[in-house]
GROMACS .gro file of C-alpha atoms in nm:
model
  314
    1MET     CA    1   0.000   0.000   0.000
    2SER     CA    2   0.153   0.333  -0.105
    3LEU     CA    3   0.094   0.664   0.062
    4THR     CA    4   0.018   0.972  -0.145
    5HIS     CA    5   0.033   1.337  -0.042
    6ASP     CA    6  -0.138   1.639  -0.186
    7VAL     CA    7   0.146   1.851  -0.323
    8ALA     CA    8   0.089   2.207  -0.435
    9PRO     CA    9   0.194   2.277  -0.792
   10ALA     CA   10   0.534   2.439  -0.817
   11SER     CA   11   0.376   2.754  -0.963
   12ALA     CA   12   0.128   2.807  -0.679
   13LEU     CA   13   0.184   3.109  -0.453
   14ARG     CA   14   0.073   3.160  -0.096
   15ASP     CA   15  -0.195   3.418  -0.028
   16HIS     CA   16  -0.043   3.764  -0.042
   17ARG     CA   17  -0.163   4.121  -0.059
   18ILE     CA   18  -0.013   4.469  -0.074
   19PRO     CA   19  -0.228   4.745   0.079
   20ALA     CA   20  -0.439   4.911  -0.187
   21ASP     CA   21  -0.370   5.256  -0.332
   22GLY     CA   22   0.005   5.246  -0.283
   23MET     CA   23   0.274   5.330  -0.537
   24TYR     CA   24   0.433   5.035  -0.709
   25GLU     CA   25   0.747   4.969  -0.909
   26GLY     CA   26   0.738   4.938  -1.286
   27THR     CA   27   0.755   5.140  -1.603
   28ARG     CA   28   0.637   5.499  -1.568
   29ILE     CA   29   0.494   5.723  -1.838
   30LEU     CA   30   0.746   6.003  -1.884
   31ASN     CA   31   0.614   6.241  -2.150
   32ARG     CA   32   0.775   6.582  -2.119
   33LEU     CA   33   0.581   6.736  -2.410
   34PRO     CA   34   0.207   6.732  -2.480
   35ASP     CA   35   0.082   6.490  -2.743
   36GLY     CA   36   0.150   6.618  -3.093
   37VAL     CA   37   0.423   6.864  -2.994
   38ARG     CA   38   0.761   6.787  -3.149
   39GLU     CA   39   1.108   6.864  -3.020
   40ARG     CA   40   1.261   7.182  -3.159
   41PRO     CA   41   1.607   7.326  -3.103
   42TYR     CA   42   1.667   7.647  -2.911
   43GLU     CA   43   1.851   7.907  -3.117
   44ARG     CA   44   1.899   8.206  -2.883
   45PHE     CA   45   2.051   8.034  -2.581
   46GLU     CA   46   2.189   7.698  -2.473
   47LEU     CA   47   1.952   7.465  -2.289
   48VAL     CA   48   2.096   7.182  -2.078
   49PRO     CA   49   1.839   6.928  -1.949
   50GLN     CA   50   1.859   6.849  -1.577
   51GLY     CA   51   1.590   6.580  -1.566
   52ARG     CA   52   1.388   6.350  -1.790
   53VAL     CA   53   1.059   6.541  -1.781
   54ILE     CA   54   1.133   6.854  -1.578
   55GLY     CA   55   1.415   7.101  -1.525
   56ALA     CA   56   1.667   7.266  -1.759
   57GLU     CA   57   1.960   7.502  -1.714
   58ILE     CA   58   1.968   7.801  -1.948
   59ARG     CA   59   2.311   7.930  -2.049
   60GLY     CA   60   2.406   8.240  -2.243
   61LEU     CA   61   2.151   8.489  -2.105
   62ASP     CA   62   2.206   8.786  -1.876
   63LEU     CA   63   1.874   8.833  -1.693
   64SER     CA   64   1.968   9.183  -1.581
   65ARG     CA   65   1.928   9.299  -1.943
   66PRO     CA   66   1.591   9.346  -2.117
   67LEU     CA   67   1.470   9.046  -2.317
   68SER     CA   68   1.405   9.090  -2.687
   69ILE     CA   69   1.069   8.970  -2.816
   70GLU     CA   70   1.240   8.674  -2.984
   71VAL     CA   71   1.430   8.568  -2.672
   72ARG     CA   72   1.122   8.608  -2.453
   73GLU     CA   73   0.916   8.389  -2.689
   74GLU     CA   74   1.180   8.116  -2.701
   75LEU     CA   75   1.233   8.133  -2.326
   76ASN     CA   76   0.858   8.095  -2.275
   77ARG     CA   77   0.864   7.783  -2.491
   78ALA     CA   78   1.142   7.640  -2.270
   79PHE     CA   79   0.944   7.741  -1.961
   80LEU     CA   80   0.636   7.552  -2.081
   81GLU     CA   81   0.829   7.248  -2.201
   82TRP     CA   82   1.065   7.207  -1.902
   83LYS     CA   83   0.846   7.362  -1.623
   84VAL     CA   84   1.143   7.499  -1.425
   85LEU     CA   85   1.445   7.684  -1.565
   86PHE     CA   86   1.775   7.747  -1.386
   87PHE     CA   87   2.013   8.038  -1.448
   88ARG     CA   88   2.354   8.027  -1.280
   89GLY     CA   89   2.539   8.323  -1.132
   90GLN     CA   90   2.297   8.603  -1.220
   91HIS     CA   91   2.332   8.808  -0.895
   92LEU     CA   92   2.027   9.019  -0.978
   93THR     CA   93   1.920   9.321  -0.781
   94SER     CA   94   1.565   9.299  -0.647
   95ASP     CA   95   1.454   9.545  -0.914
   96ALA     CA   96   1.616   9.341  -1.194
   97GLN     CA   97   1.454   9.024  -1.059
   98ARG     CA   98   1.116   9.198  -1.063
   99GLN     CA   99   1.170   9.333  -1.414
  100PHE     CA  100   1.255   8.985  -1.544
  101ALA     CA  101   0.942   8.836  -1.386
  102ARG     CA  102   0.725   9.112  -1.537
  103ASN     CA  103   0.793   8.967  -1.882
  104TRP     CA  104   0.522   8.713  -1.783
  105GLY     CA  105   0.271   8.942  -1.618
  106GLU     CA  106   0.189   9.156  -1.319
  107LEU     CA  107   0.347   9.069  -0.987
  108GLU     CA  108   0.145   8.973  -0.682
  109THR     CA  109   0.203   9.052  -0.315
  110ASN     CA  110   0.169   8.814  -0.023
  111PRO     CA  111   0.094   8.983   0.311
  112LEU     CA  112   0.140   8.652   0.493
  113LEU     CA  113   0.515   8.649   0.421
  114ALA     CA  114   0.803   8.883   0.503
  115ALA     CA  115   0.876   9.143   0.234
  116GLY     CA  116   1.213   9.234   0.087
  117ASP     CA  117   1.301   9.562  -0.086
  118ALA     CA  118   0.947   9.597  -0.224
  119ASP     CA  119   0.599   9.474  -0.135
  120ASP     CA  120   0.606   9.224  -0.422
  121VAL     CA  121   0.941   9.071  -0.313
  122VAL     CA  122   0.917   8.794  -0.053
  123ARG     CA  123   1.228   8.739   0.158
  124PHE     CA  124   1.300   8.401   0.319
  125ASP     CA  125   1.575   8.468   0.572
  126LYS     CA  126   1.669   8.140   0.738
  127SER     CA  127   1.943   8.272   0.961
  128ALA     CA  128   2.055   8.090   1.276
  129GLY     CA  129   1.761   8.038   1.507
  130ALA     CA  130   1.492   8.119   1.250
  131VAL     CA  131   1.172   7.915   1.256
  132PRO     CA  132   1.198   7.655   0.974
  133THR     CA  133   0.868   7.750   0.809
  134TYR     CA  134   0.745   7.685   0.451
  135GLU     CA  135   1.000   7.413   0.384
  136ASN     CA  136   1.025   7.035   0.350
  137VAL     CA  137   0.670   6.980   0.228
  138TRP     CA  138   0.559   6.932  -0.132
  139HIS     CA  139   0.331   7.218  -0.232
  140THR     CA  140   0.217   7.457  -0.503
  141ASP     CA  141   0.232   7.824  -0.406
  142VAL     CA  142  -0.080   8.015  -0.299
  143THR     CA  143  -0.343   7.773  -0.427
  144PHE     CA  144  -0.562   7.927  -0.155
  145ARG     CA  145  -0.611   8.225  -0.389
  146GLU     CA  146  -0.888   8.232  -0.646
  147ARG     CA  147  -0.614   8.296  -0.901
  148PRO     CA  148  -0.300   8.114  -0.789
  149ALA     CA  149   0.035   8.242  -0.914
  150LEU     CA  150   0.133   8.170  -1.275
  151GLY     CA  151   0.495   8.126  -1.177
  152ALA     CA  152   0.774   8.245  -0.952
  153VAL     CA  153   1.132   8.369  -0.982
  154LEU     CA  154   1.351   8.271  -0.687
  155GLN     CA  155   1.708   8.385  -0.625
  156LEU     CA  156   1.940   8.260  -0.351
  157ARG     CA  157   2.125   8.549  -0.186
  158GLU     CA  158   2.308   8.340   0.073
  159VAL     CA  159   2.370   7.968   0.038
  160PRO     CA  160   2.474   7.724   0.313
  161PRO     CA  161   2.799   7.532   0.258
  162VAL     CA  162   2.603   7.208   0.241
  163GLY     CA  163   2.234   7.131   0.190
  164GLY     CA  164   1.949   7.368   0.112
  165ASP     CA  165   1.861   7.222  -0.229
  166THR     CA  166   1.518   7.274  -0.387
  167MET     CA  167   1.323   7.003  -0.569
  168TRP     CA  168   1.040   7.033  -0.821
  169ALA     CA  169   0.790   6.772  -0.939
  170ASP     CA  170   0.602   6.761  -1.272
  171MET     CA  171   0.233   6.730  -1.197
  172ALA     CA  172   0.143   6.643  -1.556
  173ALA     CA  173   0.357   6.331  -1.523
  174ALA     CA  174   0.196   6.269  -1.184
  175TYR     CA  175  -0.148   6.276  -1.346
  176ASP     CA  176  -0.042   6.062  -1.645
  177ASN     CA  177   0.072   5.783  -1.413
  178LEU     CA  178  -0.238   5.757  -1.198
  179PRO     CA  179  -0.437   5.435  -1.244
  180ALA     CA  180  -0.727   5.476  -1.484
  181ARG     CA  181  -0.981   5.413  -1.205
  182VAL     CA  182  -0.831   5.701  -1.003
  183ARG     CA  183  -0.833   5.937  -1.300
  184GLU     CA  184  -1.200   5.853  -1.355
  185ARG     CA  185  -1.275   5.945  -0.992
  186ILE     CA  186  -1.102   6.283  -1.002
  187ASP     CA  187  -1.167   6.410  -1.356
  188GLY     CA  188  -1.431   6.680  -1.307
  189ALA     CA  189  -1.396   6.680  -0.927
  190SER     CA  190  -1.325   6.994  -0.723
  191ALA     CA  191  -1.135   7.044  -0.399
  192VAL     CA  192  -1.126   7.310  -0.128
  193HIS     CA  193  -0.804   7.507  -0.071
  194ASP     CA  194  -0.744   7.712   0.244
  195PHE     CA  195  -0.443   7.913   0.365
  196LEU     CA  196  -0.491   7.816   0.730
  197PRO     CA  197  -0.348   7.461   0.725
  198GLY     CA  198  -0.025   7.588   0.573
  199PHE     CA  199   0.021   7.876   0.818
  200ALA     CA  200  -0.150   7.777   1.145
  201ARG     CA  201   0.141   7.550   1.236
  202PHE     CA  202   0.369   7.853   1.262
  203TYR     CA  203   0.155   8.153   1.364
  204PRO     CA  204  -0.086   8.211   1.656
  205PRO     CA  205  -0.457   8.254   1.581
  206GLU     CA  206  -0.456   8.627   1.657
  207GLN     CA  207  -0.198   8.683   1.382
  208LEU     CA  208  -0.390   8.485   1.119
  209ALA     CA  209  -0.749   8.584   1.204
  210PRO     CA  210  -0.732   8.924   1.027
  211PHE     CA  211  -0.656   8.747   0.696
  212GLN     CA  212  -0.952   8.510   0.701
  213GLU     CA  213  -1.182   8.755   0.523
  214GLN     CA  214  -0.915   8.841   0.265
  215PHE     CA  215  -0.845   8.473   0.193
  216PRO     CA  216  -1.165   8.267   0.231
  217PRO     CA  217  -1.158   7.900   0.126
  218VAL     CA  218  -1.173   7.854  -0.252
  219GLN     CA  219  -1.252   7.565  -0.484
  220HIS     CA  220  -1.028   7.448  -0.769
  221PRO     CA  221  -1.048   7.148  -1.001
  222VAL     CA  222  -0.857   6.845  -0.874
  223VAL     CA  223  -0.727   6.806  -1.229
  224ARG     CA  224  -0.631   7.135  -1.385
  225ARG     CA  225  -0.586   7.190  -1.759
  226HIS     CA  226  -0.285   7.406  -1.843
  227PRO     CA  227  -0.407   7.726  -2.011
  228GLU     CA  228  -0.118   7.731  -2.261
  229THR     CA  229  -0.023   7.368  -2.327
  230GLY     CA  230  -0.362   7.207  -2.268
  231ARG     CA  231  -0.212   6.928  -2.055
  232ARG     CA  232  -0.404   6.781  -1.764
  233MET     CA  233  -0.222   6.820  -1.431
  234LEU     CA  234  -0.287   6.709  -1.077
  235PHE     CA  235  -0.372   7.023  -0.878
  236VAL     CA  236  -0.389   6.935  -0.510
  237ASN     CA  237  -0.117   6.980  -0.250
  238THR     CA  238  -0.045   6.898   0.113
  239SER     CA  239  -0.018   7.256   0.237
  240PHE     CA  240  -0.351   7.398   0.123
  241THR     CA  241  -0.591   7.132  -0.011
  242THR     CA  242  -0.832   7.029   0.266
  243ARG     CA  243  -1.105   6.812   0.107
  244ILE     CA  244  -1.265   6.693  -0.213
  245ILE     CA  245  -1.617   6.823  -0.270
  246GLY     CA  246  -1.892   6.561  -0.253
  247LEU     CA  247  -1.697   6.296  -0.060
  248GLU     CA  248  -1.730   6.205   0.305
  249ARG     CA  249  -1.429   6.310   0.509
  250PRO     CA  250  -1.270   5.960   0.543
  251GLU     CA  251  -1.302   5.892   0.170
  252SER     CA  252  -1.172   6.240   0.082
  253ASP     CA  253  -0.875   6.205   0.317
  254GLN     CA  254  -0.784   5.864   0.174
  255LEU     CA  255  -0.803   5.985  -0.185
  256LEU     CA  256  -0.607   6.302  -0.111
  257ARG     CA  257  -0.332   6.101   0.060
  258LEU     CA  258  -0.295   5.896  -0.257
  259LEU     CA  259  -0.287   6.209  -0.474
  260PHE     CA  260  -0.038   6.387  -0.245
  261GLN     CA  261   0.196   6.088  -0.277
  262GLN     CA  262   0.243   6.139  -0.649
  263ALA     CA  263   0.484   6.432  -0.603
  264HIS     CA  264   0.720   6.196  -0.418
  265VAL     CA  265   0.805   5.984  -0.725
  266PRO     CA  266   1.171   6.052  -0.821
  267GLU     CA  267   1.109   6.000  -1.193
  268PHE     CA  268   0.883   6.307  -1.190
  269GLN     CA  269   1.138   6.528  -1.011
  270VAL     CA  270   1.445   6.747  -1.057
  271ARG     CA  271   1.677   6.861  -0.776
  272PHE     CA  272   1.882   7.181  -0.788
  273ARG     CA  273   2.196   7.252  -0.587
  274TRP     CA  274   2.216   7.627  -0.537
  275GLN     CA  275   2.507   7.864  -0.558
  276ALA     CA  276   2.477   8.229  -0.448
  277GLY     CA  277   2.325   8.438  -0.727
  278ASP     CA  278   2.148   8.148  -0.900
  279VAL     CA  279   1.791   8.197  -1.021
  280ALA     CA  280   1.508   7.946  -1.068
  281PHE     CA  281   1.195   8.029  -1.268
  282TRP     CA  282   0.913   7.777  -1.242
  283ASP     CA  283   0.562   7.723  -1.375
  284ASN     CA  284   0.350   7.721  -1.061
  285ARG     CA  285   0.054   7.587  -1.258
  286ALA     CA  286   0.235   7.267  -1.356
  287THR     CA  287   0.463   7.185  -1.063
  288GLN     CA  288   0.504   7.133  -0.694
  289HIS     CA  289   0.826   7.215  -0.509
  290TYR     CA  290   1.005   7.122  -0.188
  291ALA     CA  291   1.280   7.319  -0.011
  292VAL     CA  292   1.507   7.067   0.158
  293ASN     CA  293   1.561   7.166   0.522
  294ASP     CA  294   1.896   6.998   0.588
  295TYR     CA  295   2.130   7.295   0.628
  296ALA     CA  296   2.099   7.404   0.994
  297PRO     CA  297   2.277   7.576   1.166
  298TYR     CA  298   2.391   7.757   0.851
  299PRO     CA  299   2.191   8.050   0.709
  300ARG     CA  300   2.000   8.037   0.382
  301VAL     CA  301   1.856   8.359   0.237
  302ALA     CA  302   1.632   8.369  -0.070
  303GLU     CA  303   1.408   8.623  -0.240
  304ARG     CA  304   1.108   8.540  -0.454
  305VAL     CA  305   0.875   8.733  -0.679
  306ALA     CA  306   0.551   8.574  -0.797
  307ILE     CA  307   0.358   8.641  -1.118
  308ALA     CA  308  -0.019   8.675  -1.088
  309GLY     CA  309  -0.211   8.389  -1.249
  310ASP     CA  310  -0.555   8.300  -1.379
  311ARG     CA  311  -0.846   8.103  -1.239
  312PRO     CA  312  -0.781   7.727  -1.280
  313PHE     CA  313  -1.017   7.529  -1.501
  314GLY     CA  314  -1.057   7.160  -1.571
   0.00000   0.00000   0.00000
């Protein structure tokens, strides 16, 4: 009499499960340009890519000098195609920085932040002992406004000997790589944006209360369409997006956590190591950014001007 045993096939796997709505390894969609747009050379300056889908260094331009119409048009094409442009060693005065930014529109002020030489210049002075505010979180600037900034021009005045990099993430790539079922849930959805979550961690209520009437909560599409390129982009961020309209709080929180995660994918990012006098110019409609807070106890001083934007649409 022979004994037989039930033996699992060699190809059988034990029961296993990864928690749903995570981010998984595999091929990512990395389209820098919108569908139907072809690569073209740049003729009036040198462009050196710094990442696969986002970030390029521009060489051969002096930003303290007025831009010709031809240079401005070509630079705008680079701005739209690469989302953030870097210019080394410019050492601009505050006025020159403002004049460069005005090539893209009127400048906006931000009464919630410290001003530099003018009301429309924001100064981030991270000297020894300063409160480490507005750093190390992925965000898009001022989405709590009805018309968030079009873009921003940032210059580092003082750079620490180590650390203090800034990172940017391409939110068109972030949208492209969402599962189809997630895109179906968020296409056409709207979310609430509020300045309080981003500032209440650092300021007492009596300092923020006077701004509540000036900056009431606003609604923006979860997926924004770029007004110039037409691309769909994820338009929620950790600092200011509080909930998705029409969802119960637990469901909204879970979905937002998934959407916030997308900025953390390295394939969608570029990282810039600053030197004093360098300038970054980014498309605030298409990106998120993150200032790396790893430079204490050294000082880091930056000045930013922001260009007024339009009302987002889906």
